PDB file of C-alpha atoms in Angstrom:
ATOM      1  CA  MET A  28     -35.212  -3.285  70.421  1.00  0.00           C
ATOM      2  CA  LYS A  29     -34.205  -2.076  66.926  1.00  0.00           C
ATOM      3  CA  LYS A  30     -32.472  -5.403  66.281  1.00  0.00           C
ATOM      4  CA  LEU A  31     -35.594  -7.334  67.301  1.00  0.00           C
ATOM      5  CA  ILE A  32     -37.802  -5.267  64.961  1.00  0.00           C
ATOM      6  CA  LEU A  33     -35.281  -5.746  62.130  1.00  0.00           C
ATOM      7  CA  VAL A  34     -35.240  -9.536  62.697  1.00  0.00           C
ATOM      8  CA  LEU A  35     -39.067  -9.624  62.701  1.00  0.00           C
ATOM      9  CA  PHE A  36     -39.202  -7.723  59.413  1.00  0.00           C
ATOM     10  CA  LEU A  37     -36.640 -10.080  57.881  1.00  0.00           C
ATOM     11  CA  LEU A  38     -38.606 -13.140  59.026  1.00  0.00           C
ATOM     12  CA  ALA A  39     -41.853 -11.656  57.709  1.00  0.00           C
ATOM     13  CA  GLY A  40     -40.138 -10.976  54.377  1.00  0.00           C
ATOM     14  CA  LEU A  41     -38.821 -14.561  54.179  1.00  0.00           C
ATOM     15  CA  THR A  42     -42.275 -16.028  54.739  1.00  0.00           C
ATOM     16  CA  LYS A  43     -43.667 -13.803  52.015  1.00  0.00           C
ATOM     17  CA  VAL A  44     -40.945 -14.947  49.586  1.00  0.00           C
ATOM     18  CA  TYR A  45     -41.562 -18.595  50.534  1.00  0.00           C
ATOM     19  CA  ALA A  46     -45.308 -18.209  49.993  1.00  0.00           C
ATOM     20  CA  GLN A  47     -44.667 -16.853  46.492  1.00  0.00           C
ATOM     21  CA  GLN A  48     -42.471 -19.845  45.681  1.00  0.00           C
ATOM     22  CA  GLU A  49     -45.031 -22.420  46.847  1.00  0.00           C
ATOM     23  CA  PRO A  50     -45.493 -24.872  43.961  1.00  0.00           C
ATOM     24  CA  THR A  51     -48.835 -24.982  42.184  1.00  0.00           C
ATOM     25  CA  PRO A  52     -50.349 -27.891  40.252  1.00  0.00           C
ATOM     26  CA  LYS A  53     -48.796 -28.243  36.802  1.00  0.00           C
ATOM     27  CA  GLU A  54     -50.639 -28.228  33.508  1.00  0.00           C
ATOM     28  CA  PHE A  55     -49.600 -30.978  31.136  1.00  0.00           C
ATOM     29  CA  ASP A  56     -49.784 -31.174  27.394  1.00  0.00           C
ATOM     30  CA  GLN A  57     -52.843 -32.419  25.565  1.00  0.00           C
ATOM     31  CA  PHE A  58     -51.453 -32.112  22.043  1.00  0.00           C
ATOM     32  CA  SER A  59     -47.737 -31.789  21.274  1.00  0.00           C
ATOM     33  CA  TYR A  60     -45.077 -32.519  18.706  1.00  0.00           C
ATOM     34  CA  GLY A  61     -41.387 -33.079  19.174  1.00  0.00           C
ATOM     35  CA  LEU A  62     -37.999 -33.732  17.635  1.00  0.00           C
ATOM     36  CA  GLY A  63     -35.639 -36.361  18.931  1.00  0.00           C
ATOM     37  CA  ALA A  64     -33.861 -39.673  18.613  1.00  0.00           C
ATOM     38  CA  GLY A  65     -34.987 -43.164  19.554  1.00  0.00           C
ATOM     39  CA  LEU A  66     -37.741 -45.633  18.735  1.00  0.00           C
ATOM     40  CA  ASP A  67     -40.376 -43.298  20.162  1.00  0.00           C
ATOM     41  CA  TYR A  68     -39.217 -40.784  17.518  1.00  0.00           C
ATOM     42  CA  GLY A  69     -39.145 -43.302  14.676  1.00  0.00           C
ATOM     43  CA  GLY A  70     -35.372 -43.701  14.404  1.00  0.00           C
ATOM     44  CA  LEU A  71     -32.046 -41.966  14.733  1.00  0.00           C
ATOM     45  CA  LEU A  72     -33.651 -38.591  14.081  1.00  0.00           C
ATOM     46  CA  GLY A  73     -37.373 -38.101  13.874  1.00  0.00           C
ATOM     47  CA  VAL A  74     -40.655 -36.476  14.807  1.00  0.00           C
ATOM     48  CA  ASN A  75     -43.229 -37.531  17.409  1.00  0.00           C
ATOM     49  CA  VAL A  76     -46.816 -36.228  17.554  1.00  0.00           C
ATOM     50  CA  SER A  77     -48.806 -36.991  20.731  1.00  0.00           C
ATOM     51  CA  TRP A  78     -52.444 -36.484  21.664  1.00  0.00           C
ATOM     52  CA  TYR A  79     -53.629 -37.168  25.200  1.00  0.00           C
ATOM     53  CA  ILE A  80     -57.276 -38.175  24.931  1.00  0.00           C
ATOM     54  CA  VAL A  81     -57.575 -37.919  28.711  1.00  0.00           C
ATOM     55  CA  PRO A  82     -54.948 -36.185  30.888  1.00  0.00           C
ATOM     56  CA  ASN A  83     -52.894 -39.334  31.573  1.00  0.00           C
ATOM     57  CA  VAL A  84     -53.464 -41.583  28.536  1.00  0.00           C
ATOM     58  CA  GLY A  85     -52.579 -40.672  24.991  1.00  0.00           C
ATOM     59  CA  ILE A  86     -51.718 -41.950  21.550  1.00  0.00           C
ATOM     60  CA  PHE A  87     -48.743 -41.037  19.416  1.00  0.00           C
ATOM     61  CA  VAL A  88     -47.281 -41.533  15.981  1.00  0.00           C
ATOM     62  CA  ALA A  89     -43.610 -41.130  15.092  1.00  0.00           C
ATOM     63  CA  GLY A  90     -41.592 -41.149  11.906  1.00  0.00           C
ATOM     64  CA  GLY A  91     -37.896 -40.734  11.412  1.00  0.00           C
ATOM     65  CA  TYR A  92     -34.709 -41.555   9.608  1.00  0.00           C
ATOM     66  CA  SER A  93     -32.205 -44.207  10.573  1.00  0.00           C
ATOM     67  CA  PHE A  94     -29.068 -45.140   8.659  1.00  0.00           C
ATOM     68  CA  PRO A  95     -30.674 -47.436   6.094  1.00  0.00           C
ATOM     69  CA  GLY A  96     -33.980 -45.658   5.661  1.00  0.00           C
ATOM     70  CA  VAL A  97     -37.240 -44.515   7.188  1.00  0.00           C
ATOM     71  CA  GLY A  98     -38.741 -45.902  10.381  1.00  0.00           C
ATOM     72  CA  TYR A  99     -42.080 -45.427  12.092  1.00  0.00           C
ATOM     73  CA  ASN A 100     -43.863 -46.275  15.340  1.00  0.00           C
ATOM     74  CA  TYR A 101     -47.285 -45.679  16.829  1.00  0.00           C
ATOM     75  CA  GLY A 102     -48.710 -46.558  20.190  1.00  0.00           C
ATOM     76  CA  LEU A 103     -50.003 -45.651  23.634  1.00  0.00           C
ATOM     77  CA  LYS A 104     -48.399 -43.637  26.399  1.00  0.00           C
ATOM     78  CA  ALA A 105     -49.686 -43.575  29.999  1.00  0.00           C
ATOM     79  CA  ARG A 106     -48.406 -40.934  32.402  1.00  0.00           C
ATOM     80  CA  LEU A 107     -48.080 -41.813  36.071  1.00  0.00           C
ATOM     81  CA  ARG A 108     -49.094 -38.556  37.730  1.00  0.00           C
ATOM     82  CA  SER A 109     -51.826 -37.182  39.959  1.00  0.00           C
ATOM     83  CA  VAL A 110     -54.173 -34.295  39.264  1.00  0.00           C
ATOM     84  CA  ASN A 111     -52.507 -32.174  41.979  1.00  0.00           C
ATOM     85  CA  GLN A 112     -48.922 -32.978  41.038  1.00  0.00           C
ATOM     86  CA  LYS A 113     -46.581 -30.114  41.855  1.00  0.00           C
ATOM     87  CA  SER A 114     -43.436 -31.553  40.271  1.00  0.00           C
ATOM     88  CA  ASN A 115     -42.374 -30.953  36.659  1.00  0.00           C
ATOM     89  CA  LEU A 116     -41.351 -34.620  36.358  1.00  0.00           C
ATOM     90  CA  SER A 117     -43.904 -36.947  34.815  1.00  0.00           C
ATOM     91  CA  PRO A 118     -42.927 -40.640  34.584  1.00  0.00           C
ATOM     92  CA  TYR A 119     -44.696 -42.770  31.977  1.00  0.00           C
ATOM     93  CA  ILE A 120     -45.006 -46.224  30.457  1.00  0.00           C
ATOM     94  CA  ILE A 121     -45.164 -46.700  26.720  1.00  0.00           C
ATOM     95  CA  GLY A 122     -46.162 -49.445  24.300  1.00  0.00           C
ATOM     96  CA  MET A 123     -45.776 -49.248  20.541  1.00  0.00           C
ATOM     97  CA  TYR A 124     -45.637 -51.110  17.263  1.00  0.00           C
ATOM     98  CA  GLY A 125     -43.399 -50.324  14.331  1.00  0.00           C
ATOM     99  CA  THR A 126     -39.801 -50.354  13.213  1.00  0.00           C
ATOM    100  CA  ASN A 127     -37.550 -51.691  15.956  1.00  0.00           C
ATOM    101  CA  ALA A 128     -34.437 -52.898  14.095  1.00  0.00           C
ATOM    102  CA  PHE A 129     -32.402 -52.220  10.960  1.00  0.00           C
ATOM    103  CA  VAL A 130     -29.819 -54.535   9.429  1.00  0.00           C
ATOM    104  CA  ILE A 131     -27.292 -53.753   6.696  1.00  0.00           C
ATOM    105  CA  TYR A 132     -26.286 -56.786   4.604  1.00  0.00           C
ATOM    106  CA  LYS A 133     -22.971 -56.305   2.815  1.00  0.00           C
ATOM    107  CA  ASP A 134     -21.252 -58.466   0.303  1.00  0.00           C
ATOM    108  CA  LYS A 135     -18.414 -57.900  -2.130  1.00  0.00           C
ATOM    109  CA  TYR A 136     -20.591 -56.035  -4.649  1.00  0.00           C
ATOM    110  CA  SER A 137     -23.521 -54.429  -2.861  1.00  0.00           C
ATOM    111  CA  GLU A 138     -25.290 -53.413   0.294  1.00  0.00           C
ATOM    112  CA  GLU A 139     -28.860 -54.258   1.199  1.00  0.00           C
ATOM    113  CA  PHE A 140     -30.837 -52.585   3.965  1.00  0.00           C
ATOM    114  CA  LYS A 141     -33.630 -54.338   5.775  1.00  0.00           C
ATOM    115  CA  SER A 142     -35.900 -53.065   8.510  1.00  0.00           C
ATOM    116  CA  PHE A 143     -37.838 -55.191  10.989  1.00  0.00           C
ATOM    117  CA  ASN A 144     -41.096 -54.357  12.708  1.00  0.00           C
ATOM    118  CA  GLY A 145     -42.361 -55.472  16.056  1.00  0.00           C
ATOM    119  CA  THR A 146     -43.759 -54.514  19.418  1.00  0.00           C
ATOM    120  CA  SER A 147     -41.770 -52.479  21.937  1.00  0.00           C
ATOM    121  CA  PHE A 148     -42.397 -51.483  25.554  1.00  0.00           C
ATOM    122  CA  GLY A 149     -40.671 -48.992  27.782  1.00  0.00           C
ATOM    123  CA  ILE A 150     -40.550 -46.427  30.521  1.00  0.00           C
ATOM    124  CA  GLY A 151     -39.609 -42.777  30.511  1.00  0.00           C
ATOM    125  CA  VAL A 152     -39.966 -39.370  32.059  1.00  0.00           C
ATOM    126  CA  ASP A 153     -41.147 -36.002  30.759  1.00  0.00           C
ATOM    127  CA  PHE A 154     -39.350 -32.973  32.250  1.00  0.00           C
ATOM    128  CA  GLY A 155     -41.941 -30.178  32.331  1.00  0.00           C
ATOM    129  CA  PRO A 156     -43.450 -28.082  31.005  1.00  0.00           C
ATOM    130  CA  LYS A 157     -43.350 -25.439  33.717  1.00  0.00           C
ATOM    131  CA  ASN A 158     -46.453 -23.322  34.205  1.00  0.00           C
ATOM    132  CA  GLY A 159     -46.661 -20.794  31.420  1.00  0.00           C
ATOM    133  CA  LYS A 160     -44.075 -22.619  29.294  1.00  0.00           C
ATOM    134  CA  ASN A 161     -44.681 -24.656  26.155  1.00  0.00           C
ATOM    135  CA  THR A 162     -41.476 -26.691  25.857  1.00  0.00           C
ATOM    136  CA  PHE A 163     -40.277 -29.784  27.696  1.00  0.00           C
ATOM    137  CA  PHE A 164     -37.768 -32.628  27.376  1.00  0.00           C
ATOM    138  CA  ASN A 165     -38.289 -36.347  27.584  1.00  0.00           C
ATOM    139  CA  PHE A 166     -36.097 -39.403  28.098  1.00  0.00           C
ATOM    140  CA  SER A 167     -37.063 -43.049  27.548  1.00  0.00           C
ATOM    141  CA  ILE A 168     -35.717 -46.582  27.776  1.00  0.00           C
ATOM    142  CA  ILE A 169     -37.420 -48.876  25.255  1.00  0.00           C
ATOM    143  CA  TYR A 170     -37.269 -52.691  25.188  1.00  0.00           C
ATOM    144  CA  PRO A 171     -38.004 -53.948  21.640  1.00  0.00           C
ATOM    145  CA  ILE A 172     -39.320 -57.467  21.109  1.00  0.00           C
ATOM    146  CA  ARG A 173     -37.262 -58.404  18.089  1.00  0.00           C
ATOM    147  CA  ASP A 174     -37.982 -60.794  15.239  1.00  0.00           C
ATOM    148  CA  ALA A 175     -36.548 -64.339  15.551  1.00  0.00           C
ATOM    149  CA  GLN A 176     -34.470 -63.700  12.378  1.00  0.00           C
ATOM    150  CA  LEU A 177     -32.429 -61.177  14.361  1.00  0.00           C
ATOM    151  CA  LYS A 178     -31.088 -63.684  16.924  1.00  0.00           C
ATOM    152  CA  ALA A 179     -27.877 -64.001  14.886  1.00  0.00           C
ATOM    153  CA  TYR A 180     -27.116 -60.286  15.282  1.00  0.00           C
ATOM    154  CA  ASP A 181     -25.794 -58.558  18.380  1.00  0.00           C
ATOM    155  CA  PHE A 182     -28.335 -55.948  19.426  1.00  0.00           C
ATOM    156  CA  TYR A 183     -28.453 -54.160  22.719  1.00  0.00           C
ATOM    157  CA  PRO A 184     -31.428 -55.362  24.780  1.00  0.00           C
ATOM    158  CA  ALA A 185     -32.772 -51.799  25.116  1.00  0.00           C
ATOM    159  CA  THR A 186     -32.660 -48.495  23.267  1.00  0.00           C
ATOM    160  CA  LEU A 187     -32.643 -44.941  24.576  1.00  0.00           C
ATOM    161  CA  GLY A 188     -34.764 -42.036  23.441  1.00  0.00           C
ATOM    162  CA  LEU A 189     -34.216 -38.337  23.985  1.00  0.00           C
ATOM    163  CA  GLY A 190     -36.255 -35.458  22.644  1.00  0.00           C
ATOM    164  CA  ILE A 191     -37.647 -31.985  22.966  1.00  0.00           C
ATOM    165  CA  LYS A 192     -41.393 -31.403  22.669  1.00  0.00           C
ATOM    166  CA  PHE A 193     -43.494 -28.361  21.977  1.00  0.00           C
ATOM    167  CA  VAL A 194     -46.980 -28.009  23.466  1.00  0.00           C
ATOM    168  CA  LEU A 195     -49.790 -26.973  21.143  1.00  0.00           C
ATOM    169  CA  SER A 196     -52.587 -27.309  23.723  1.00  0.00           C
ATOM    170  CA  LYS A 197     -52.914 -28.216  27.413  1.00  0.00           C
ATOM    171  CA  HIS A 198     -55.429 -30.095  29.536  1.00  0.00           C
ATOM    172  CA  LYS A 199     -57.185 -27.777  31.957  1.00  0.00           C
TER     173      LYS A 199
END
């Protein structure tokens, strides 16, 4: 009988622990800024500022440094999530305009840097933030539509982006 009572107490304790770990809907950023690399951060190393006008659709601007100089991008980002989402993962689609290629021309006596602007589209995922936290990571794959002048150069068909973002305000 003592063993049965002990087992019942253990089971009751497990259900209480499970109930405390039940996921709750996540709050997502409304206004944030971040540091990272990739076209959605303006270049090799840059800053991204995002403002979600409504919970799933926002605008952003990014500026950064790449080897030959400064790059920029601005655009729209649409998150693919539901109001009651319990996961910290938030996939998104992104469209932007701005710097999407740099070329270094070298000859015997000098170097010349040239940047090219155009439209880019991509997909990505935000990791977080967890409830009560104000930091999250994001990863993106961006497909730039490059200028016809760049056909002679070997560019990868896509670029990667990776960053850390800090939440300044959240949608309720």
